Coordinates of N, CA and C and ligand atoms in Angstrom, one line a residue:
X1 N 135.7 -43.4 33.5 CA 136.2 -45.1 32.6 C 135.3 -46.3 33.0
X2 N 134.3 -46.8 31.9 CA 133.4 -47.9 32.6 C 133.7 -49.2 32.2
X3 N 133.4 -50.1 32.8 CA 133.6 -51.6 32.1 C 133.4 -52.1 31.0
X4 N 132.4 -51.0 30.2 CA 131.9 -51.5 29.0 C 133.1 -51.0 28.1
X5 N 133.4 -49.5 28.5 CA 134.4 -49.0 27.8 C 135.4 -49.8 27.4
X6 N 135.8 -50.5 28.6 CA 137.3 -51.3 28.5 C 137.1 -52.4 27.7
X7 N 136.0 -53.1 27.7 CA 135.6 -54.0 27.1 C 136.0 -53.8 25.1
X8 N 135.3 -52.6 25.4 CA 135.5 -52.1 23.7 C 137.0 -51.8 23.3
X9 N 137.5 -51.0 24.2 CA 138.8 -50.4 23.8 C 140.2 -51.2 23.7
X10 N 140.3 -51.9 22.4 CA 141.5 -52.8 22.3 C 142.6 -51.8 22.2
X11 N 143.5 -51.9 23.3 CA 144.6 -51.3 23.5 C 145.9 -52.1 23.4
X12 N 145.9 -53.3 23.3 CA 146.8 -54.5 23.1 C 146.5 -55.4 22.2
X13 N 147.4 -55.5 21.4 CA 147.2 -56.1 19.7 C 148.3 -56.8 19.8
X14 N 148.1 -58.3 19.6 CA 149.2 -59.2 19.3 C 150.4 -59.1 20.3
X15 N 150.0 -58.8 21.6 CA 151.4 -58.7 22.7 C 152.1 -57.5 22.7
X16 N 151.3 -56.7 21.5 CA 151.9 -55.2 21.2 C 150.8 -53.9 22.1
X17 N 151.4 -52.7 22.0 CA 150.7 -51.8 22.2 C 150.5 -50.9 21.2
X18 N 149.7 -50.1 21.2 CA 149.0 -49.1 19.9 C 149.9 -48.8 19.3
X19 N 151.0 -48.5 20.4 CA 152.2 -47.4 19.3 C 153.6 -48.4 19.0
X20 N 152.9 -49.6 19.4 CA 153.9 -50.7 19.0 C 154.9 -50.8 20.0
X21 N 154.7 -50.1 21.0 CA 156.0 -50.3 22.5 C 155.5 -51.9 23.3
X22 N 156.9 -52.2 23.4 CA 156.5 -53.3 24.7 C 156.0 -53.1 25.8
X23 N 155.6 -53.8 26.7 CA 154.9 -53.4 28.3 C 156.3 -52.2 29.0
X24 N 156.8 -52.9 28.7 CA 157.9 -52.0 29.7 C 159.3 -50.9 29.1
X25 N 158.5 -50.6 27.9 CA 159.4 -49.6 27.3 C 158.7 -48.2 27.3
X26 N 159.7 -47.4 27.7 CA 158.9 -45.6 28.0 C 158.9 -45.3 26.2
X27 N 158.2 -43.9 26.4 CA 158.0 -43.3 25.3 C 160.0 -42.5 25.1
X28 N 159.9 -42.4 23.8 CA 161.0 -41.8 23.1 C 161.1 -40.3 24.2
X29 N 162.4 -40.2 25.2 CA 162.4 -38.8 25.9 C 163.3 -38.0 25.3
X30 N 163.0 -36.7 24.9 CA 164.5 -35.8 24.4 C 164.6 -34.8 25.4
X31 N 165.7 -34.6 25.8 CA 166.0 -33.4 27.1 C 166.9 -32.5 26.4
X32 N 166.6 -31.4 26.1 CA 167.3 -30.3 26.3 C 167.5 -29.2 27.5
X33 N 168.9 -28.6 27.8 CA 169.1 -27.8 29.0 C 169.1 -26.3 28.8
X34 N 168.6 -25.4 29.1 CA 169.0 -24.0 29.1 C 168.3 -23.3 27.9
X35 N 167.4 -23.6 27.8 CA 167.3 -23.1 26.3 C 166.4 -21.6 26.3
X36 N 166.0 -20.9 27.7 CA 165.7 -19.8 28.1 C 166.7 -18.7 28.6
X37 N 166.6 -17.8 28.1 CA 167.8 -16.8 28.2 C 167.7 -16.2 29.6
X38 N 166.1 -16.0 30.2 CA 166.0 -14.9 31.1 C 165.7 -16.0 32.4
X39 N 165.6 -17.3 32.2 CA 165.4 -17.9 33.0 C 166.6 -18.1 34.0
X40 N 166.7 -18.5 35.4 CA 168.2 -18.5 35.8 C 168.5 -20.3 35.4
X41 N 167.4 -21.3 35.2 CA 167.3 -22.4 34.7 C 166.3 -22.8 34.2
X42 N 166.4 -23.9 33.1 CA 165.4 -23.9 32.0 C 165.9 -25.8 31.3
X43 N 164.4 -25.9 30.8 CA 165.0 -27.2 30.1 C 163.7 -27.5 29.2
X44 N 163.9 -28.2 28.2 CA 162.6 -28.2 27.2 C 162.7 -30.1 27.2
X45 N 161.4 -30.7 26.9 CA 161.6 -32.2 27.7 C 160.5 -32.4 26.5
X46 N 160.6 -33.6 25.9 CA 159.9 -34.4 24.9 C 159.6 -35.9 25.8
X47 N 158.3 -36.1 25.7 CA 158.3 -37.7 26.3 C 156.9 -38.2 25.3
X48 N 157.5 -39.1 24.0 CA 156.3 -39.1 23.3 C 156.1 -38.1 22.6
X49 N 154.7 -37.5 22.4 CA 153.9 -36.2 22.2 C 154.0 -35.8 23.3
X50 N 154.3 -35.6 24.2 CA 154.3 -34.7 25.5 C 155.5 -33.6 24.9
X51 N 155.1 -32.2 25.3 CA 156.0 -31.3 25.0 C 156.1 -30.4 26.1
X52 N 157.1 -30.1 26.8 CA 157.2 -29.5 27.9 C 158.5 -28.1 28.0
X53 N 157.8 -27.0 28.6 CA 159.5 -26.2 29.3 C 159.1 -26.1 30.4
X54 N 160.3 -26.0 31.1 CA 160.5 -25.6 32.6 C 161.1 -24.4 32.7
X55 N 161.1 -23.6 33.5 CA 161.5 -22.6 33.9 C 161.5 -22.4 35.6
X56 N 163.0 -22.1 35.7 CA 163.3 -21.8 37.2 C 163.7 -20.3 37.3
X57 N 163.7 -19.5 38.0 CA 164.1 -18.6 38.7 C 164.2 -18.3 40.6
X58 N 165.3 -18.1 40.7 CA 165.8 -17.7 41.6 C 167.0 -18.9 42.2
X59 N 167.7 -18.9 43.4 CA 167.0 -18.3 44.2 C 166.6 -16.7 44.3
X60 N 166.1 -16.4 44.9 CA 165.9 -14.4 44.7 C 164.8 -13.9 45.8
X61 N 164.9 -13.2 45.8 CA 164.4 -12.7 47.4 C 162.7 -12.7 47.2
X62 N 162.2 -13.3 48.2 CA 160.8 -13.9 48.2 C 160.0 -12.5 48.2
X63 N 159.0 -12.5 47.1 CA 157.9 -11.8 47.3 C 156.6 -12.3 46.9
X64 N 155.9 -11.9 47.8 CA 155.4 -10.7 48.8 C 156.6 -10.9 49.9
X65 N 156.7 -9.8 50.5 CA 157.6 -10.1 51.7 C 157.1 -11.2 53.0
X66 N 156.0 -10.9 52.9 CA 155.2 -11.9 54.3 C 155.3 -13.1 53.9
X67 N 155.5 -13.4 52.7 CA 155.5 -15.0 52.3 C 157.3 -15.3 52.6
X68 N 158.2 -14.7 52.9 CA 159.5 -14.6 53.3 C 159.6 -15.9 54.7
X69 N 160.5 -16.6 54.8 CA 160.8 -17.6 55.8 C 162.4 -17.0 56.3
X70 N 162.2 -16.6 57.5 CA 163.7 -16.3 57.7 C 164.7 -17.5 57.8
X71 N 164.3 -18.8 57.6 CA 165.1 -19.7 57.9 C 165.6 -20.5 56.8
X72 N 164.6 -20.3 55.8 CA 164.5 -21.0 54.9 C 163.8 -20.6 53.4
X73 N 164.1 -21.1 52.2 CA 163.6 -20.5 50.9 C 162.3 -21.6 50.8
X74 N 161.5 -20.4 50.2 CA 160.6 -21.3 49.8 C 159.9 -21.6 48.4
X75 N 159.6 -23.0 48.3 CA 159.4 -23.2 46.6 C 158.0 -22.8 46.6
X76 N 157.8 -22.4 45.2 CA 156.8 -22.5 44.4 C 156.6 -23.3 43.1
X77 N 155.2 -24.0 42.8 CA 155.8 -24.6 41.7 C 154.4 -24.3 40.6
X78 N 154.1 -23.9 39.5 CA 153.2 -24.1 38.9 C 153.1 -25.1 37.5
X79 N 152.1 -25.4 37.3 CA 152.1 -26.6 36.2 C 151.0 -25.9 35.5
X80 N 151.0 -25.7 34.1 CA 150.2 -25.0 33.3 C 150.1 -25.3 32.1
X81 N 149.0 -25.7 31.4 CA 148.6 -26.1 30.2 C 148.3 -25.1 29.1
X82 N 149.1 -25.5 28.2 CA 148.5 -24.1 26.9 C 147.1 -24.5 26.7
X83 N 146.2 -23.5 26.4 CA 145.0 -23.9 25.6 C 145.4 -24.8 24.3
X84 N 146.4 -24.5 23.3 CA 146.4 -25.7 22.3 C 147.3 -27.0 22.6
X85 N 147.3 -27.6 24.0 CA 148.4 -28.3 24.0 C 147.4 -29.7 24.0
X86 N 146.3 -29.3 24.2 CA 145.2 -30.7 24.1 C 144.1 -30.8 22.8
X87 N 143.2 -31.5 22.7 CA 142.5 -31.5 21.6 C 141.6 -30.5 21.7
X88 N 140.8 -30.5 22.7 CA 139.4 -29.7 23.1 C 140.4 -28.5 23.6
X89 N 140.4 -27.1 23.6 CA 140.7 -26.2 23.5 C 140.7 -26.4 25.1
X90 N 142.2 -26.2 26.3 CA 141.7 -26.2 27.7 C 141.5 -24.5 27.5
X91 N 140.9 -24.3 28.7 CA 140.4 -22.7 29.0 C 141.6 -22.5 30.0
X92 N 142.4 -21.1 29.4 CA 143.7 -20.2 30.0 C 143.4 -20.4 31.6
X93 N 144.5 -20.8 32.5 CA 144.6 -20.1 33.6 C 144.3 -21.4 34.4
X94 N 144.8 -21.3 36.1 CA 144.7 -22.3 36.7 C 143.0 -23.3 37.1
X95 N 143.1 -24.3 37.0 CA 141.9 -25.1 37.3 C 141.9 -26.0 38.4
X96 N 141.3 -27.0 39.0 CA 141.6 -27.4 40.3 C 142.2 -28.4 39.8
X97 N 142.4 -29.0 38.4 CA 143.7 -30.2 38.4 C 144.9 -29.9 38.1
X98 N 145.1 -28.3 37.5 CA 146.7 -28.0 37.7 C 147.0 -27.6 38.9
X99 N 146.1 -27.3 40.0 CA 146.5 -26.7 41.3 C 146.8 -27.9 41.8
X100 N 146.1 -29.2 41.9 CA 146.4 -30.3 42.4 C 147.8 -31.0 41.8
X101 N 148.1 -30.8 40.6 CA 149.3 -31.3 39.8 C 150.2 -30.1 40.3
X102 N 150.1 -29.0 40.3 CA 151.2 -28.0 41.4 C 151.6 -28.4 42.7
X103 N 150.6 -28.7 43.1 CA 150.7 -28.6 45.1 C 151.7 -30.1 45.0
X104 N 151.2 -31.5 44.4 CA 152.0 -32.6 45.0 C 153.5 -32.3 43.9
X105 N 153.3 -32.0 43.0 CA 154.8 -31.9 42.6 C 155.6 -31.0 43.1
X106 N 155.3 -29.4 43.6 CA 156.1 -29.0 44.9 C 156.3 -29.7 45.9
X107 N 155.5 -30.4 46.5 CA 155.6 -31.5 47.3 C 157.3 -32.6 47.2
X108 N 156.9 -32.9 46.0 CA 158.0 -34.0 45.6 C 159.3 -32.8 45.7
X109 N 159.8 -31.8 45.0 CA 160.9 -31.1 45.2 C 161.1 -30.5 46.4
X110 N 160.2 -30.5 47.2 CA 160.5 -30.1 48.9 C 161.3 -31.1 49.6
X111 N 161.4 -32.4 49.3 CA 162.1 -33.4 49.7 C 163.7 -32.9 49.2
X112 N 164.1 -32.9 48.4 CA 165.7 -32.7 47.6 C 166.1 -30.9 47.6
X113 N 165.3 -30.1 47.5 CA 165.7 -28.6 47.3 C 166.3 -28.3 48.9
X114 N 168.0 -28.0 48.8 CA 168.4 -27.8 50.4 C 168.0 -26.1 50.9
X115 N 166.6 -25.9 51.4 CA 166.1 -24.9 51.4 C 166.8 -23.8 52.6
X116 N 167.1 -24.8 53.4 CA 168.0 -23.9 54.6 C 168.9 -22.8 54.1
X117 N 169.7 -23.4 53.0 CA 170.4 -22.7 52.2 C 170.6 -21.0 51.7
X118 N 169.2 -21.1 51.7 CA 168.6 -20.0 50.9 C 167.8 -19.3 51.7
X119 N 168.0 -18.8 53.1 CA 167.2 -18.1 54.0 C 166.1 -16.8 53.1
X120 N 164.9 -16.5 53.4 CA 164.4 -15.6 53.3 C 164.1 -15.5 51.2
X121 N 164.6 -16.7 50.8 CA 164.3 -16.6 49.1 C 163.1 -17.4 48.5
X122 N 162.8 -17.2 47.1 CA 162.1 -17.8 47.0 C 162.7 -18.5 45.5
X123 N 162.0 -19.9 45.6 CA 162.6 -20.8 44.1 C 161.1 -21.0 43.2
X124 N 161.1 -20.2 42.1 CA 159.9 -20.5 41.5 C 160.0 -21.3 40.2
X125 N 159.5 -22.5 40.3 CA 159.3 -23.3 39.3 C 158.1 -23.4 38.4
X126 N 158.3 -22.8 37.2 CA 157.4 -22.9 36.0 C 157.3 -23.9 35.4
X127 N 156.2 -25.0 34.8 CA 156.3 -25.8 34.1 C 154.8 -25.4 33.1
X128 N 155.7 -25.2 31.5 CA 154.1 -25.0 30.8 C 154.1 -26.1 29.5
X129 N 153.0 -26.8 29.6 CA 152.9 -28.1 28.9 C 152.4 -27.6 27.6
X130 N 153.1 -27.7 26.2 CA 152.9 -27.1 24.8 C 152.1 -27.9 24.1
X131 N 152.4 -29.8 24.6 CA 151.7 -30.3 23.8 C 151.2 -31.6 24.8
X132 N 150.6 -31.7 25.1 CA 149.9 -33.3 26.2 C 149.3 -34.5 25.5
X133 N 150.0 -35.5 25.9 CA 149.7 -36.7 25.6 C 149.6 -37.9 26.7
X134 N 149.1 -37.5 28.2 CA 149.3 -38.3 29.1 C 150.6 -38.2 29.7
X135 N 150.6 -38.1 30.9 CA 152.0 -38.5 31.8 C 152.5 -36.8 31.6
X136 N 151.5 -35.9 31.9 CA 152.4 -34.9 31.5 C 153.0 -34.1 33.2
X137 N 152.4 -34.6 34.0 CA 152.9 -34.1 35.5 C 154.2 -34.9 35.5
X138 N 154.3 -36.2 34.9 CA 155.8 -36.8 35.4 C 156.6 -35.8 34.3
X139 N 156.2 -35.7 33.0 CA 157.1 -35.2 32.0 C 157.6 -33.8 32.7
X140 N 156.5 -33.1 33.2 CA 157.3 -31.8 33.7 C 158.3 -31.9 34.9
X141 N 157.9 -33.1 35.9 CA 158.8 -33.0 36.8 C 160.0 -33.2 36.7
X142 N 160.0 -34.1 35.0 CA 161.6 -34.4 34.8 C 162.2 -33.1 34.3
X143 N 161.3 -32.2 33.6 CA 161.9 -31.1 33.2 C 162.3 -30.0 34.2
X144 N 161.5 -30.1 35.3 CA 161.9 -28.9 36.3 C 163.3 -29.7 37.4
X145 N 163.1 -31.1 37.2 CA 164.5 -31.2 37.8 C 165.7 -31.0 37.2
X146 N 165.6 -31.0 35.8 CA 167.1 -30.6 35.1 C 167.0 -29.1 35.1
X147 N 165.8 -28.3 35.1 CA 166.2 -26.5 35.5 C 166.5 -26.3 36.4
X148 N 166.0 -27.0 37.5 CA 166.8 -26.8 38.8 C 168.1 -26.8 39.2
X149 N 168.6 -28.1 38.5 CA 170.3 -28.4 38.4 C 170.6 -27.0 37.4
X150 N 170.4 -26.8 36.4 CA 170.9 -25.8 35.5 C 170.9 -24.5 35.9
X151 N 169.5 -24.2 37.4 CA 169.9 -22.9 37.8 C 170.7 -22.6 39.0
X152 N 171.8 -24.1 39.0 CA 172.2 -23.8 40.3 C 172.1 -24.2 41.7
X153 N 170.9 -24.8 41.6 CA 169.9 -24.6 43.4 C 170.5 -25.9 43.8
X154 N 171.5 -25.7 44.8 CA 171.9 -26.9 45.8 C 170.3 -28.0 46.4
X155 N 170.9 -29.4 45.9 CA 169.9 -30.6 45.9 C 170.4 -32.0 46.2
X156 N 169.5 -32.5 47.6 CA 170.0 -33.8 48.0 C 170.0 -34.9 47.0
X157 N 169.4 -34.7 45.9 CA 169.0 -35.6 44.8 C 168.6 -35.0 43.8
X158 N 167.8 -35.9 43.3 CA 167.2 -35.8 41.7 C 165.7 -35.9 41.7
X159 N 164.5 -35.5 41.0 CA 163.3 -36.0 41.4 C 163.3 -36.6 39.9
X160 N 162.8 -37.8 39.7 CA 162.7 -38.5 38.3 C 161.1 -39.1 38.3
X161 N 160.2 -38.9 37.6 CA 158.8 -39.4 37.4 C 158.6 -40.3 36.3
X162 N 157.8 -41.1 36.3 CA 157.2 -42.2 35.0 C 155.9 -42.7 35.7
X163 N 154.8 -42.5 35.1 CA 153.6 -43.8 35.6 C 153.5 -44.8 35.0
X164 N 153.0 -45.6 35.5 CA 152.6 -47.0 34.7 C 150.9 -47.2 34.4
X165 N 150.5 -48.2 34.1 CA 149.2 -48.3 34.2 C 148.8 -49.6 33.6
X166 N 147.7 -49.8 33.9 CA 147.0 -51.3 33.8 C 146.1 -51.0 32.4
X167 N 146.3 -51.9 31.6 CA 145.1 -51.7 29.8 C 145.3 -53.1 29.5
X168 N 144.2 -53.5 29.3 CA 143.8 -55.0 28.9 C 144.2 -56.0 29.8
X169 N 144.1 -55.9 30.9 CA 144.8 -56.5 31.9 C 146.2 -56.4 31.9
X170 N 147.5 -55.8 31.7 CA 148.5 -55.8 31.5 C 148.8 -54.9 32.2
X171 N 150.2 -54.6 33.0 CA 150.9 -53.4 33.3 C 151.6 -52.8 32.2
X172 N 151.3 -51.5 32.1 CA 152.4 -51.3 31.2 C 152.9 -50.1 31.6
X173 N 154.5 -49.7 31.1 CA 155.4 -48.3 31.5 C 154.7 -47.1 30.4
X174 N 154.4 -45.8 31.7 CA 154.4 -44.7 30.8 C 153.4 -44.7 29.8
X175 N 151.9 -44.7 30.4 CA 150.5 -44.9 29.0 C 150.8 -43.5 28.4
X176 N 150.4 -43.6 27.3 CA 149.9 -42.5 26.5 C 148.4 -42.2 26.5
X177 N 148.1 -41.5 26.0 CA 146.9 -40.8 26.1 C 145.4 -41.7 26.4
X178 N 145.5 -42.9 25.2 CA 144.7 -43.7 25.1 C 144.5 -44.7 26.4
X179 N 145.9 -45.1 26.2 CA 145.7 -45.9 27.6 C 145.5 -45.4 28.7
X180 N 145.8 -44.2 29.2 CA 145.6 -43.6 30.2 C 143.7 -43.1 30.5
X181 N 143.4 -42.9 29.2 CA 142.1 -42.5 29.4 C 141.0 -43.7 29.7
X182 N 141.5 -44.9 28.6 CA 140.5 -46.1 28.3 C 141.2 -47.2 29.6
X183 N 142.4 -46.9 29.9 CA 142.7 -48.2 31.0 C 142.2 -48.3 31.9
X184 N 142.4 -50.0 32.7 CA 141.6 -49.9 33.8 C 142.5 -49.3 35.0
X185 N 143.8 -48.6 35.1 CA 143.9 -47.9 36.0 C 145.2 -47.4 35.9
X186 N 145.9 -46.5 36.5 CA 146.9 -45.3 36.4 C 147.6 -44.9 37.5
X187 N 149.3 -45.0 37.1 CA 149.6 -44.8 39.1 C 151.0 -43.8 38.4
X188 N 151.1 -42.5 38.8 CA 152.4 -42.2 38.5 C 153.1 -42.0 39.6
X189 N 154.5 -41.8 39.7 CA 155.6 -42.1 40.3 C 156.4 -40.6 40.4
X190 N 157.1 -40.7 41.4 CA 157.9 -39.8 41.4 C 159.5 -40.3 42.6
X191 N 160.2 -40.5 42.1 CA 161.7 -41.3 43.1 C 162.6 -39.9 43.0
X192 N 162.9 -40.0 44.2 CA 164.4 -39.2 44.9 C 165.4 -40.0 44.5
X193 N 166.3 -39.8 43.5 CA 167.3 -40.1 43.1 C 168.7 -39.6 43.6
X194 N 169.3 -40.4 44.5 CA 170.8 -39.7 45.0 C 171.9 -40.8 44.6
X195 N 173.2 -40.3 44.3 CA 174.0 -41.3 44.1 C 174.0 -42.2 43.2
X196 N 173.1 -42.0 42.1 CA 172.8 -43.0 41.0 C 171.7 -44.0 41.6
X197 N 171.2 -43.7 42.7 CA 170.3 -44.6 43.2 C 168.8 -44.3 43.5
X198 N 167.9 -45.3 43.4 CA 166.6 -44.7 44.1 C 166.5 -44.8 45.1
X199 N 166.2 -43.6 46.2 CA 166.4 -43.9 47.6 C 164.7 -43.3 48.2
X200 N 163.9 -43.1 47.4 CA 162.6 -42.9 48.3 C 161.5 -42.3 47.2
X201 N 160.1 -42.3 47.6 CA 159.2 -42.0 46.7 C 158.5 -40.8 47.2
X202 N 158.7 -39.7 46.2 CA 158.4 -38.5 46.5 C 156.6 -37.9 46.1
X203 N 156.0 -38.8 45.2 CA 154.8 -38.6 44.8 C 154.3 -40.2 44.2
X204 N 153.4 -40.3 44.6 CA 152.4 -41.3 44.3 C 150.7 -41.1 44.0
X205 N 150.2 -42.0 43.2 CA 149.2 -41.0 43.1 C 148.3 -42.3 42.0
X206 N 146.8 -42.4 42.7 CA 146.2 -43.8 41.7 C 145.3 -43.6 41.4
X207 N 144.7 -43.6 40.6 CA 143.6 -43.8 39.8 C 143.1 -45.3 39.5
X208 N 141.8 -45.5 39.6 CA 141.4 -47.1 39.3 C 141.6 -48.1 40.2
X209 N 142.1 -49.4 39.6 CA 142.2 -50.4 40.6 C 143.3 -51.5 40.2
X210 N 144.0 -51.7 41.0 CA 145.2 -52.6 41.0 C 145.3 -53.7 42.2
X211 N 145.4 -54.9 41.7 CA 145.8 -55.7 43.1 C 147.2 -55.7 43.9
X212 N 147.4 -55.7 44.9 CA 148.9 -56.0 45.6 C 150.1 -56.6 44.5
X213 N 149.9 -57.3 43.6 CA 150.7 -57.9 43.3 C 151.0 -57.2 41.7
X214 N 150.1 -56.6 41.4 CA 149.8 -55.4 40.3 C 150.9 -54.2 40.6
X215 N 150.8 -54.0 41.8 CA 151.2 -52.6 42.4 C 152.5 -53.1 42.3
X216 N 153.2 -53.9 42.8 CA 154.6 -54.1 43.1 C 154.9 -54.4 41.4
X217 N 154.4 -55.0 40.6 CA 154.9 -55.1 39.5 C 155.2 -53.7 38.5
X218 N 154.1 -53.0 38.7 CA 154.1 -51.7 38.5 C 155.3 -51.1 38.9
X219 N 155.7 -51.0 40.3 CA 156.6 -50.1 40.8 C 158.1 -50.5 40.6
X220 N 158.1 -52.0 40.2 CA 159.5 -52.1 39.7 C 159.6 -51.6 38.2
X221 N 158.3 -51.8 37.3 CA 158.6 -51.2 36.0 C 158.9 -49.5 36.3
X222 N 158.3 -48.9 37.3 CA 158.4 -47.4 37.0 C 159.8 -47.1 37.2
X223 N 160.3 -48.0 38.4 CA 161.7 -47.7 39.0 C 162.8 -48.1 37.7
X224 N 162.4 -48.9 37.2 CA 163.5 -49.1 35.9 C 163.4 -48.0 34.9
X225 N 162.2 -47.5 34.6 CA 161.8 -46.5 33.7 C 162.5 -45.3 34.3
X226 N 162.2 -45.2 35.1 CA 162.9 -43.7 35.8 C 164.3 -43.8 35.9
X227 N 165.2 -44.9 36.0 CA 166.4 -44.8 36.5 C 166.8 -44.7 34.7
X228 N 166.3 -45.1 33.7 CA 166.7 -44.6 32.4 C 166.1 -43.3 32.2
X229 N 164.9 -42.6 32.4 CA 165.0 -41.3 32.5 C 166.0 -40.4 33.4
X230 N 166.7 -41.5 34.0 CA 167.7 -40.6 35.1 C 169.0 -40.2 34.5
X231 N 169.2 -41.4 33.6 CA 170.3 -41.0 32.8 C 170.3 -39.9 31.8
X232 N 168.9 -39.8 31.5 CA 168.9 -39.1 29.8 C 168.9 -37.5 30.8
X233 N 168.4 -37.3 31.8 CA 168.6 -36.4 32.7 C 169.9 -35.9 32.8
X234 N 170.6 -36.6 33.3 CA 172.3 -36.5 33.8 C 172.9 -36.0 32.4
X235 N 172.7 -37.3 31.2 CA 173.3 -36.6 29.8 C 173.1 -35.4 29.4
X236 N 171.8 -34.8 29.6 CA 171.4 -33.7 29.1 C 171.9 -32.7 29.8
X237 N 172.3 -32.5 31.0 CA 172.9 -31.6 32.0 C 174.5 -31.4 31.8
X238 N 175.2 -32.8 31.3 CA 176.3 -32.9 31.5 C 176.6 -32.3 30.0
X239 N 175.7 -32.8 29.0 CA 176.0 -32.0 27.2 C 176.1 -30.3 27.5
X240 N 175.2 -29.8 28.1 CA 175.4 -28.4 28.0 C 176.4 -28.1 28.8
X241 N 176.8 -28.6 30.2 CA 178.1 -27.9 30.7 C 179.0 -28.5 30.1
X242 N 179.3 -29.3 29.5 CA 180.6 -30.0 28.7 C 180.8 -28.6 27.5
X243 N 179.8 -28.7 27.4 CA 179.8 -27.6 25.8 C 180.5 -26.2 26.3
X244 N 179.8 -25.9 27.2 CA 180.3 -24.5 27.9 C 181.8 -24.8 27.9
X245 N 182.0 -25.3 28.8 CA 183.6 -25.7 29.2 C 184.6 -25.2 27.9
X246 N 184.1 -26.2 26.8 CA 184.8 -26.2 25.5 C 184.5 -24.8 24.9
X247 N 183.5 -23.6 25.1 CA 183.2 -22.7 24.3 C 184.3 -21.3 24.7
Ligands
UDP1 N1 143.6 -33.8 29.1 C1 142.9 -32.9 28.3 N2 142.3 -32.0 28.8 C2 142.3 -31.9 30.1 C3 143.1 -32.7 30.5 C4 143.8 -33.1 30.7 O1 143.3 -33.5 27.1 O2 141.9 -30.8 30.5 C5 144.6 -34.9 28.3 C6 146.2 -34.8 28.8 O3 146.5 -35.4 27.3 C7 146.7 -35.3 30.1 C8 145.9 -36.6 30.0 O4 144.7 -36.6 29.5 O5 148.2 -35.4 29.5 C9 145.6 -37.2 31.2 O6 145.6 -36.4 32.3 P1 145.6 -36.4 33.6 O7 145.1 -35.8 34.3 O8 145.8 -38.1 33.9 O9 147.3 -36.0 34.2 P2 148.6 -36.5 33.3 O10 148.7 -38.0 33.1 O11 148.8 -35.8 31.9 O12 149.7 -36.3 34.5

C-alpha cells in the first residue's frame, strides 16, 4: 500500500463509500445455524460478499492421544480459503496467512470455551471461506461462534468480530476488499460478549497507521457493529432452536 496508491484510489465519493454504505454501516449479514448434518454444530454466514461455513466437531476424545490434556479440552481452529474464493486462484492447503489467522482466532475462543468441563477432549473448529471480500477472519469467527453454540459447547460468552479501516482519511466500519487493500489502515477486533454486553477484546490486529483518536473512534464503531452482529447471531440460534421445538 503506497501513498501514491492512496492518492489515486478514490474510495469515498460525495461522503459515501463505493458500495453506498455510510461510514459506520455494516455490510448485510445473513446467518443460518445447523447447515451440516455430520458436524456437531455448524453455521453458514454471509457478510456482504463474504461467504463461509463453520463446522464444529466435539467435544470428542482428542486425537492423537499425546495431545490430550487430562484437565481440559484442547481447541483446534482451522481457517481455510477455497481455491475459488478469491480472484486469483488460491493454492489449496495452509499458508503463513491461514496459519496465523487460525492461531489468533483460536486464542479468542480459548477465552470463552469452558475447557475444564471436557477433560481429555478435543473441540475442532473448521472454517471454510467459500467467497472472500475482506474481513474473512472476522466473518469466520462470527460463524464459528454460532457453530459452537449449535454444538452445545459450554461457553462463558460469545465471540463477535468486525474490522474497521481508514480510507481516504475516514474511519469506516467493516471494510470490503478495495477499502481493505487500498485504505490507509485496517484493524480487526473480536469482542467477548456476555450477558448482552461487551466484556473484553479477544483479538486485535492492525495494519497501517492510525492516530490515538482514530483508534478510539474505530473502537467505538467496531463495538457498535459487533453488537449488531451479536443480535443477528442470537437470532440465528433462536430461530433454529425454536423451530425444532415446534416440529
Ligand atoms: N485475499 C486474496 N488472496 C489471498 C488472501 C487474501 O485475494 O490469498 C483477499 C481476500 O478478499 C481477503 C482480503 O484479501 O478477504 C483481505 O485479506 P486479509 O489478509 O486482510 O484478511 P481478511 O480481511 O480477509 O481477514
